[in-house]
Amino acid sequence: MKDQLRLAIQTALKQCYADGSLTSGELPDEVQLEIPKNPEHGDFSTNLAMTLAKPERKAPRKIADVLVAALQGNPLCDKIEIAGPGFINFRLAASCWYGVLDQITAQGSNYGRSQIGAGTKIQVEFVSANPTGPLHIGHGRGAVVGDAVAAVLQAAGFEVQREYYINDAGNQISTLGRSILLRLRELQGETIEFPVDGYQAGYIAELAAKYRSEQGELSGVSEAEAIESCARFGVAEVLTWIEADLRDFGIEFDHWYSEKSLYDRAMVDQELNKLKEKGLSFTEEGALWLRTTEFGDDKDRVLVKSDGSYTYFASDVAYHMEKFDRGFDRVIDVWGADHHGYIPRMKAMLAGLGHPPEDLEVLLIQMVNLLRDGKPYIMGKRSGNFITLKEVVGEVGRDACRFFFLMRRCDSQLDFDLELAKQQGSDNPVYYVQYAHARVCSINRNAAEAGVKIPQSGEIDYSRLELTEELALVKQLARFPETVVSAALSYEPHRVIFYLQDLAAQFHSYYNRYRVLVDDPASSRARLYLVNSVRTVLANALHLLGLSAPERM
RNA sequence: GCGCCAGUAGCUCAGUUGGAUAGAGCAACGGACUUCUAAUCCGUAGGCCGAGGGUUCGAAUCCUUCCUGGCGCGCCA
């Protein structure tokens, strides 16, 4: 709808240049069209005349006059007005709007999808928690946001891959191995002293017990081999936990990428050599450095330490270089906000390799403050006194949990109140939206009982939808596709949540004020058609975010 | 000290990427179930958009200087 109008305006503008009524020849890249806050200002509004004021060297309202004259008689528009400092306000013909209902009916679960991103390959890498323990609640937010960003991008036509990067190399893995080994020795009757830097949590003992029953006792191997063996076992085991917890949360990855495999395939050295050849790295004090300061970082960063071992940054660099080798046009990383200091060095690395900085987008996920009844729920890291994702999802439910994580922009901190999320009452916005869907389904059941079928396109007399509330609902439905596009282009899935709440509110209000199934069959059919379009869009938006659309509640 | 994020109604947050009179949900108060599900609706009240300065036709939004809160600033991961 918006695009059609935009096209009409562009045509009119060109026509004005052709017949000389406007002279600058300026063609803006995009005609800005917005939906005015005040409905008296029409369905759409453009500031085009104001932006042309400078190049045309005329008063905005004069330019608007010319444009409006050129647009006169356009079948899309019911009324065109010039207002304020030079806005052009459009009121579209009601008949245009009702076509949206036919579109929704025809497209069904595809309504809202578009092809804006067609031909662009994007990878979204998210969660990527160390496989040294179960996912906790903090990982949950990144998981849902990453998943939803990937989903809206897909809906906008981008080719998307979801990837989990497994940090299965480095110190934290040997710590895991050592911790399991010590618990194992304990099980074998030895008295051990558990180091403070070991993993204390209870699941380590679980892993040790499982190791013992599956692999038997450890004997006749060196300490290093024993740690290695325990580490491998632990990583594999923990990864199955993580994968299962994520699946229960509705999240599946296309690809699990092992850090260790980078080393096994000598990819790290290979990619570091490329950097060396390009003169981006240098050796100093026995270490290999990446010259990130040339591209905006505060200081240069070490890739290979003076003892010959690699930094975490080295494998990260290799990993990201390899992502682009795999043919992705754009790469999105979802990180915890505490890692924000890494952005400049990663972008610097890409800049050094000739990538524009926008090719890597890092979404920072701010902290989750877990509350219970309004009081902070403190979690200790080392002590193992943390709430796992699995526990939270089990307690509050998958839909409520996902909804809460998506309710806010990801770069603002989130208060997550367990009691609030669990409540099945009016305080809980997820049920508010789902209830709207269930209500339409309920109407359908009543209609079926009365022998009224849900109408198809062509069986409707649109003149029966004459209420302002009905036209407003249709307009809201028409906004869904552009909402998805804007959520995708800005990587902000919360926009879809707000859209859902708005649509549900409009529907509930309409439902309370008017009956859908009335005595007059033509009116019943028309209204049934309308509310089922609402149902389709509610379901599409809910499913897009990985939420269920229940038929009864 | 430097950097990143945030600061909007009593609370939690939106704000269409610079547009017209700044919005919603909770909480408060007053109403609506003989009628398709009251997990709902209708109404009232609530504001120096952290503060100052700047940019322009126009600023919650962009620039700048402060203030407050959170998080970072390793040859750790």
XYZ file of C-alpha atoms (C1' of nucleotides) in Angstrom:
630
model
C 0.000 0.000 0.000
C 2.719 2.365 1.094
C 4.890 1.320 -1.824
C 2.133 1.955 -4.333
C 1.661 5.454 -3.048
C 5.393 6.053 -3.043
C 5.556 5.019 -6.661
C 2.731 7.389 -7.551
C 4.551 10.273 -5.869
C 7.792 9.515 -7.654
C 5.973 9.430 -10.976
C 4.313 12.742 -10.228
C 7.653 14.288 -9.325
C 9.238 13.169 -12.575
C 6.273 14.538 -14.456
C 6.762 17.932 -12.803
C 10.369 17.998 -13.927
C 9.333 16.948 -17.445
C 6.793 19.716 -17.844
C 8.990 22.295 -16.185
C 6.783 23.080 -13.207
C 9.714 22.081 -11.014
C 13.248 22.731 -12.139
C 15.936 21.397 -9.793
C 15.781 17.847 -11.116
C 16.522 16.515 -7.641
C 15.329 12.962 -7.149
C 15.553 11.860 -3.514
C 16.786 8.279 -3.071
C 13.606 7.518 -1.273
C 10.421 9.442 -0.813
C 9.838 9.438 2.934
C 6.337 8.360 3.768
C 5.170 8.084 7.314
C 1.995 7.244 9.101
C 0.997 10.358 11.032
C 0.351 10.029 14.737
C -2.753 12.120 14.380
C -5.318 10.326 12.175
C -6.705 13.692 11.088
C -3.521 14.040 9.097
C -4.530 11.207 6.848
C -3.186 7.732 6.240
C 0.220 8.783 5.019
C 2.229 11.930 4.990
C 5.353 13.057 3.192
C 7.820 15.824 3.854
C 8.971 15.800 0.233
C 8.071 19.427 -0.421
C 10.134 20.507 2.573
C 13.200 18.568 1.552
C 12.926 20.029 -1.953
C 12.671 23.576 -0.633
C 16.408 24.128 -0.682
C 17.300 22.799 -4.171
C 14.150 24.353 -5.692
C 14.679 27.601 -3.820
C 10.965 27.953 -3.350
C 8.660 27.900 -0.360
C 7.712 24.344 0.671
C 3.992 25.043 0.358
C 4.441 26.325 -3.221
C 6.215 23.111 -4.147
C 3.522 21.102 -2.439
C 0.907 22.876 -4.559
C 2.660 21.786 -7.730
C 3.031 18.193 -6.565
C -0.557 17.933 -5.435
C -1.753 19.224 -8.806
C 0.266 16.499 -10.509
C -1.190 13.836 -8.217
C -4.788 14.970 -8.659
C -7.057 12.291 -10.012
C -4.958 9.384 -8.777
C -7.336 6.507 -8.043
C -5.399 5.513 -4.897
C -6.175 8.737 -3.129
C -9.394 9.941 -1.714
C -8.064 13.249 -0.505
C -4.743 15.063 -0.691
C -4.047 18.025 1.570
C -1.235 20.407 2.269
C -0.768 21.109 5.934
C 1.511 22.774 8.425
C 4.888 23.912 7.104
C 4.507 21.873 3.917
C 3.466 18.331 4.684
C 1.406 16.615 2.028
C -1.210 14.403 3.653
C -2.890 11.566 1.825
C -6.121 9.876 2.653
C -6.403 6.686 0.665
C -9.641 5.423 -0.790
C -11.281 2.893 1.528
C -11.600 0.464 -1.371
C -7.796 0.258 -1.616
C -7.547 -0.751 1.992
C -9.973 -3.623 1.837
C -7.821 -5.304 -0.786
C -5.403 -6.045 2.053
C -7.879 -8.575 3.425
C -7.838 -10.475 0.134
C -4.063 -10.382 0.167
C -3.956 -11.848 3.657
C -6.438 -14.546 2.745
C -4.558 -15.425 -0.413
C -1.114 -15.451 1.171
C -2.072 -17.073 4.456
C 0.965 -17.978 6.514
C 3.166 -16.202 3.960
C 1.584 -12.819 4.567
C 4.302 -10.594 5.989
C 7.122 -12.196 4.079
C 8.998 -10.156 1.527
C 11.984 -10.330 -0.776
C 13.830 -7.191 0.326
C 16.856 -9.238 1.320
C 16.829 -11.653 -1.585
C 20.283 -12.540 -2.768
C 22.044 -11.555 0.453
C 23.568 -14.242 2.623
C 23.702 -13.479 6.312
C 25.046 -15.527 9.134
C 23.760 -15.022 12.643
C 26.046 -16.423 15.280
C 24.572 -16.540 18.749
C 24.640 -18.158 22.175
C 28.104 -19.653 21.608
C 28.381 -20.278 25.335
C 31.425 -22.208 26.514
C 30.616 -25.904 26.708
C 31.745 -26.025 30.317
C 28.348 -25.986 31.979
C 24.629 -25.729 31.404
C 23.119 -22.587 29.915
C 21.943 -20.113 32.494
C 19.312 -17.455 32.266
C 21.708 -14.835 30.900
C 22.316 -16.973 27.825
C 18.580 -17.226 27.296
C 18.141 -13.644 26.237
C 20.900 -13.815 23.647
C 19.478 -17.092 22.416
C 15.994 -15.722 21.849
C 17.137 -12.423 20.377
C 19.554 -14.156 18.010
C 16.892 -16.606 16.951
C 14.311 -13.861 16.409
C 16.722 -11.655 14.467
C 17.469 -14.610 12.226
C 13.744 -15.238 11.833
C 12.819 -11.686 10.827
C 15.728 -11.592 8.398
C 14.498 -14.799 6.821
C 10.998 -13.375 6.601
C 12.440 -10.370 4.780
C 13.965 -12.665 2.199
C 17.558 -12.866 3.413
C 19.315 -16.176 3.196
C 20.159 -16.884 6.818
C 22.333 -19.377 8.601
C 22.169 -19.829 12.381
C 25.493 -20.835 13.827
C 26.765 -21.776 17.268
C 30.493 -21.338 17.824
C 31.794 -23.933 20.236
C 34.700 -22.694 22.330
C 36.148 -26.150 22.736
C 39.790 -25.131 22.802
C 41.787 -23.253 25.387
C 42.122 -22.965 29.102
C 38.533 -23.223 30.167
C 38.369 -26.651 28.576
C 41.378 -27.944 30.456
C 39.876 -26.492 33.613
C 36.750 -28.489 32.873
C 38.823 -31.635 32.299
C 40.806 -31.106 35.479
C 37.678 -30.469 37.516
C 36.031 -33.648 36.263
C 39.197 -35.624 36.851
C 39.394 -34.490 40.472
C 35.787 -35.443 41.137
C 36.484 -38.757 39.461
C 39.411 -39.421 41.761
C 37.160 -38.520 44.637
C 34.716 -41.181 43.457
C 37.610 -43.622 43.349
C 38.174 -42.991 47.021
C 40.998 -40.490 46.912
C 41.004 -37.442 49.113
C 41.512 -34.412 46.960
C 41.952 -30.745 47.458
C 39.752 -28.862 45.051
C 41.444 -25.757 43.638
C 39.655 -22.406 43.829
C 39.933 -21.894 40.083
C 38.218 -25.198 39.354
C 34.548 -25.504 38.486
C 32.779 -26.098 41.762
C 29.247 -26.663 40.634
C 27.423 -29.899 41.272
C 27.113 -30.918 37.654
C 30.859 -31.621 37.560
C 30.387 -34.528 39.920
C 27.523 -35.716 37.722
C 29.828 -35.695 34.732
C 32.475 -37.577 36.684
C 29.971 -40.237 37.729
C 28.783 -40.632 34.180
C 32.352 -40.825 32.947
C 33.039 -43.570 35.441
C 30.056 -45.643 34.470
C 30.671 -45.263 30.746
C 34.445 -45.167 30.467
C 35.463 -47.076 33.573
C 38.264 -46.164 35.944
C 41.215 -44.142 34.794
C 44.543 -45.820 35.239
C 47.853 -46.170 33.500
C 47.609 -42.882 31.687
C 49.507 -39.667 32.203
C 47.957 -36.731 34.007
C 47.740 -34.785 30.745
C 46.038 -37.661 28.947
C 43.593 -38.077 31.792
C 42.665 -34.393 31.747
C 42.316 -34.492 27.978
C 40.081 -37.527 28.138
C 37.865 -35.992 30.826
C 37.704 -32.714 28.923
C 36.604 -34.381 25.687
C 33.991 -36.355 27.526
C 32.780 -33.298 29.428
C 32.500 -31.082 26.345
C 30.552 -33.690 24.404
C 28.237 -34.282 27.326
C 27.629 -30.609 28.110
C 26.957 -29.905 24.438
C 24.147 -32.436 24.452
C 22.659 -30.592 27.451
C 22.955 -27.259 25.698
C 21.472 -28.548 22.493
C 18.554 -30.150 24.322
C 17.858 -27.057 26.436
C 17.874 -24.880 23.333
C 15.603 -27.231 21.449
C 13.152 -27.218 24.351
C 13.280 -23.458 24.065
C 12.416 -23.628 20.382
C 15.865 -22.871 19.059
C 17.752 -24.918 16.537
C 20.986 -24.177 14.777
C 21.898 -24.893 11.176
C 25.514 -25.319 12.071
C 27.683 -25.999 15.101
C 31.207 -24.763 14.505
C 34.075 -26.070 16.587
C 36.933 -23.786 17.583
C 39.135 -26.816 17.995
C 38.509 -27.726 14.366
C 40.122 -24.453 13.347
C 43.338 -25.615 14.966
C 42.968 -29.206 13.751
C 42.738 -27.945 10.179
C 45.593 -25.456 10.734
C 43.170 -22.715 9.806
C 44.459 -20.386 12.501
C 48.010 -20.377 11.158
C 46.724 -20.128 7.626
C 44.606 -17.062 8.335
C 47.335 -15.474 10.485
C 49.731 -15.885 7.585
C 47.386 -13.943 5.359
C 47.472 -11.121 7.854
C 51.242 -11.256 7.951
C 51.474 -11.117 4.164
C 49.325 -8.046 4.137
C 51.610 -6.412 6.665
C 48.859 -6.203 9.250
C 50.783 -8.023 11.958
C 54.251 -7.656 13.479
C 56.487 -9.315 16.035
C 57.562 -7.559 19.200
C 58.898 -8.833 22.534
C 58.516 -12.366 21.246
C 54.806 -12.022 20.559
C 52.852 -11.630 17.342
C 50.626 -8.553 17.274
C 47.792 -7.442 15.057
C 48.093 -3.809 14.044
C 44.552 -2.819 14.987
C 45.432 0.758 15.992
C 45.624 1.688 12.333
C 41.920 1.011 12.104
C 40.573 2.732 15.149
C 41.456 0.449 18.048
C 43.107 1.861 21.216
C 46.057 -0.480 21.172
C 47.477 -3.305 19.127
C 46.421 -6.799 20.116
C 48.386 -9.955 20.720
C 47.641 -12.940 18.498
C 50.423 -15.299 19.550
C 51.890 -14.988 23.030
C 55.633 -14.996 23.658
C 55.375 -18.580 24.906
C 54.055 -19.605 21.496
C 50.472 -20.236 22.531
C 47.549 -18.537 20.813
C 45.285 -15.966 22.355
C 41.555 -16.353 22.202
C 41.609 -13.392 19.829
C 43.721 -15.370 17.342
C 41.111 -18.060 16.834
C 38.387 -15.438 16.788
C 40.159 -13.596 14.011
C 40.629 -16.781 12.040
C 37.035 -17.764 12.656
C 35.667 -14.471 11.382
C 37.973 -14.385 8.376
C 36.760 -17.839 7.540
C 33.132 -16.760 7.833
C 33.634 -14.377 4.946
C 35.540 -17.057 3.041
C 32.378 -19.102 3.329
C 30.576 -16.499 1.232
C 28.480 -14.577 3.722
C 27.787 -11.017 2.666
C 27.117 -9.999 6.218
C 27.884 -11.510 9.580
C 25.970 -10.833 12.762
C 27.407 -11.695 16.169
C 25.259 -11.701 19.260
C 27.397 -11.031 22.320
C 26.898 -10.318 25.966
C 27.335 -6.601 26.562
C 30.343 -7.274 28.779
C 32.271 -8.169 25.619
C 31.681 -4.819 23.962
C 35.347 -3.918 24.266
C 36.065 -6.474 21.548
C 34.137 -4.698 18.839
C 36.827 -2.177 17.849
C 39.489 -4.836 17.418
C 37.221 -7.118 15.387
C 36.140 -4.270 13.141
C 39.752 -3.172 12.842
C 40.738 -6.608 11.673
C 38.023 -6.575 9.004
C 38.928 -3.067 7.920
C 42.509 -4.214 7.482
C 41.252 -6.922 5.164
C 39.219 -4.438 3.173
C 35.742 -5.189 4.503
C 33.444 -2.264 5.224
C 32.665 -2.164 8.941
C 28.924 -2.780 8.389
C 29.691 -6.275 7.141
C 30.056 -7.273 10.768
C 27.217 -6.280 13.023
C 27.587 -6.990 16.697
C 24.407 -7.044 18.724
C 25.123 -6.494 22.379
C 22.735 -8.131 24.768
C 22.469 -6.250 28.036
C 22.250 -7.985 31.347
C 19.183 -9.695 32.694
C 18.316 -8.817 36.270
C 16.527 -11.809 37.618
C 13.848 -10.905 40.153
C 11.405 -12.828 42.219
C 8.456 -10.814 43.487
C 10.300 -7.610 42.720
C 13.356 -8.578 44.736
C 16.701 -9.267 43.087
C 17.635 -12.884 42.765
C 21.384 -12.959 43.278
C 23.456 -15.456 41.412
C 27.023 -16.343 42.244
C 29.231 -17.432 39.390
C 31.795 -19.618 41.056
C 29.541 -21.056 43.698
C 27.333 -22.572 41.056
C 24.310 -20.921 42.628
C 22.810 -19.938 39.312
C 19.430 -20.566 37.786
C 19.728 -22.539 34.610
C 17.796 -21.686 31.494
C 16.120 -25.051 31.712
C 14.769 -24.277 35.180
C 13.393 -20.902 34.145
C 11.739 -22.251 31.012
C 10.299 -25.056 33.097
C 8.957 -22.644 35.671
C 7.483 -19.826 33.562
C 6.931 -21.625 30.276
C 8.500 -21.245 26.880
C 6.157 -18.643 25.417
C 6.249 -16.300 28.402
C 10.009 -16.600 28.635
C 10.594 -15.861 24.957
C 8.108 -13.016 25.002
C 9.777 -11.327 27.978
C 13.201 -11.558 26.386
C 11.877 -9.955 23.216
C 9.894 -7.198 24.876
C 12.746 -4.753 25.179
C 15.421 -3.465 22.888
C 18.372 -5.733 23.416
C 20.713 -2.910 24.382
C 18.732 -1.932 27.420
C 18.881 -3.918 30.614
C 16.015 -6.218 31.367
C 14.265 -6.919 34.628
C 12.959 -10.436 34.476
C 10.535 -11.125 37.273
C 9.874 -14.826 37.592
C 6.576 -14.349 39.395
C 5.351 -11.801 36.857
C 6.301 -13.945 33.899
C 4.583 -16.926 35.484
C 1.338 -15.109 36.176
C -1.466 -16.193 33.931
C -3.346 -12.995 34.518
C -3.841 -9.617 33.025
C -0.357 -8.460 33.977
C 1.160 -10.806 31.496
C 1.282 -9.399 27.977
C 1.964 -12.710 26.285
C -1.468 -14.020 27.244
C -3.068 -10.779 26.165
C -1.875 -11.341 22.624
C -2.539 -15.059 22.550
C -6.011 -14.500 23.979
C -6.890 -12.335 21.001
C -6.023 -15.242 18.738
C -8.002 -17.698 20.849
C -11.014 -15.402 20.767
C -11.149 -15.392 16.976
C -10.908 -19.169 17.025
C -13.780 -19.212 19.463
C -15.868 -17.061 17.145
C -15.082 -19.491 14.342
C -16.313 -22.390 16.441
C -19.563 -20.578 17.120
C -19.899 -19.706 13.469
C -19.376 -23.330 12.473
C -22.021 -24.399 14.928
C -24.442 -21.924 13.388
C -23.592 -23.280 9.980
C -21.744 -20.148 8.859
C -18.615 -20.832 6.856
C -15.543 -18.636 6.949
C -15.882 -16.689 3.717
C -13.352 -16.619 0.913
C -12.289 -13.673 -1.225
C -15.047 -12.508 -3.488
C -17.784 -13.547 -1.092
C -17.619 -10.290 0.789
C -19.529 -7.077 0.575
C -16.953 -4.574 1.778
C -19.527 -1.883 2.253
C -20.552 -3.815 5.386
C -17.217 -2.918 6.975
C -18.086 0.698 7.429
C -17.105 1.234 11.047
C -14.053 3.383 11.693
C -12.761 0.623 13.992
C -12.952 -1.829 11.123
C -11.066 0.393 8.727
C -8.494 1.038 11.465
C -8.013 -2.695 11.930
C -7.501 -3.183 8.211
C -4.882 -0.429 8.200
C -3.104 -2.054 11.121
C -3.081 -5.375 9.262
C -1.609 -3.621 6.239
C 1.344 -2.465 8.336
C 2.522 -5.943 9.230
C 4.815 -6.536 6.235
C 6.616 -3.226 6.667
C 6.942 -3.898 10.401
C 8.763 -7.124 9.640
C 11.029 -5.386 7.135
C 11.949 -2.642 9.578
C 12.585 -5.196 12.330
C 14.878 -7.063 9.961
C 16.817 -4.079 8.658
C 17.348 -2.676 12.132
C 17.890 -6.077 13.796
C 15.179 -5.188 16.278
C 12.694 -7.998 16.726
C 11.000 -6.178 19.606
C 9.181 -4.131 16.985
C 7.161 -7.188 16.109
C 6.225 -7.624 19.781
C 4.943 -4.063 19.968
C 3.077 -4.556 16.738
C 1.415 -7.638 18.182
C 0.340 -5.797 21.307
C -1.134 -2.964 19.239
C -3.027 -5.305 16.962
C -4.341 -7.365 19.879
C -5.464 -4.194 21.672
C -7.369 -2.983 18.629
C -8.990 -6.341 18.205
C -10.026 -6.691 21.875
C -11.536 -3.246 21.779
C -13.495 -4.032 18.622
C -14.612 -7.362 20.033
C -15.973 -5.779 23.177
C -17.870 -3.140 21.336
C -19.393 -5.043 18.425
C -20.570 -8.535 17.678
C -19.077 -10.398 14.775
C -21.915 -12.869 14.327
C -25.039 -10.802 13.856
C -28.449 -11.420 12.355
C -27.589 -9.973 8.985
C -25.674 -12.680 7.041
C -23.785 -10.255 4.812
C -22.463 -8.318 7.796
C -21.559 -11.510 9.632
C -19.606 -12.730 6.628
C -17.758 -9.471 6.231
C -16.818 -9.304 9.905
C -15.855 -12.941 9.997
C -13.577 -12.292 7.060
C -12.009 -9.351 8.865
C -11.386 -11.091 12.202
C -9.939 -14.101 10.451
C -7.488 -11.827 8.722
C -6.603 -10.578 12.190
C -6.182 -14.162 13.305
C -3.860 -14.935 10.384
C -1.651 -11.957 11.108
C -1.567 -12.654 14.846
C -0.573 -16.235 14.145
C 2.066 -15.220 11.592
C 3.632 -12.711 13.974
C 3.540 -15.110 16.924
C 5.059 -17.943 14.934
C 7.685 -15.622 13.505
C 8.921 -15.058 17.054
C 8.709 -18.699 17.981
C 5.562 -18.271 20.048
C 2.502 -20.455 19.911
C -0.917 -19.287 18.759
C -3.373 -21.272 20.907
C -6.880 -21.942 19.611
C -8.410 -21.891 23.049
C -7.287 -20.710 26.458
C 41.422 8.395 33.673
C 39.504 6.319 28.731
C 35.584 3.705 26.058
C 30.556 1.419 25.275
C 25.218 1.276 26.719
C 21.293 3.520 29.186
C 18.576 8.050 31.487
C 11.072 9.676 28.659
C 4.442 9.484 33.599
C 4.979 6.756 40.634
C 7.180 1.676 38.231
C 8.669 -1.069 33.530
C 9.352 0.685 28.724
C 7.870 2.342 23.260
C 8.574 6.428 20.168
C 7.836 4.878 12.524
C 15.650 6.411 12.004
C 14.866 14.686 12.152
C 8.337 15.811 11.712
C 2.662 18.214 13.368
C -0.678 18.271 20.231
C 5.461 12.857 23.323
C 2.510 7.162 23.680
C 1.432 2.057 25.963
C 1.331 -1.517 30.015
C 1.406 -1.961 35.216
C 0.126 0.666 39.838
C -4.266 4.502 41.541
C -9.415 5.953 41.037
C -14.549 5.269 38.655
C -17.509 2.178 35.436
C -19.083 -2.512 31.881
C -20.542 -9.820 32.170
C -28.790 -12.237 30.349
C -25.237 -10.855 24.458
C -19.478 -14.751 19.774
C -14.362 -16.586 26.234
C -14.217 -10.480 31.647
C -6.829 -13.784 30.565
C -11.301 -8.531 27.980
C -13.222 -3.484 27.490
C -14.557 1.988 28.569
C -13.305 6.413 31.318
C -10.247 9.728 34.880
C -5.558 11.201 36.520
C -0.375 11.349 35.719
C 5.517 14.907 31.836
C 11.137 20.616 32.540
C 11.913 13.593 27.480
C 18.695 13.729 33.327
C 20.876 19.335 32.922
C 23.023 23.319 29.996
C 24.641 24.998 25.162
C 24.582 24.315 19.751
C 22.929 22.660 14.493
C 17.580 24.166 11.272
C 11.789 25.570 8.790
C 11.351 21.665 12.996
C 15.113 18.006 18.168
C 13.126 12.899 22.937
C 15.929 11.776 18.255
C 21.967 14.828 15.471
C 26.793 17.645 17.756
C 29.079 19.353 22.418
C 29.970 19.870 27.855
C 28.502 18.120 32.451
C 25.448 14.726 36.071
C 23.646 9.672 37.411
C 23.444 4.179 36.839
C 25.403 -0.390 34.453
C 29.461 -2.751 31.884
C 34.335 -2.984 29.994
C 39.615 -1.255 29.579
C 45.308 -8.565 30.274
C 50.653 -11.902 26.276
C 42.537 -14.122 30.621
C 38.540 -16.767 28.248
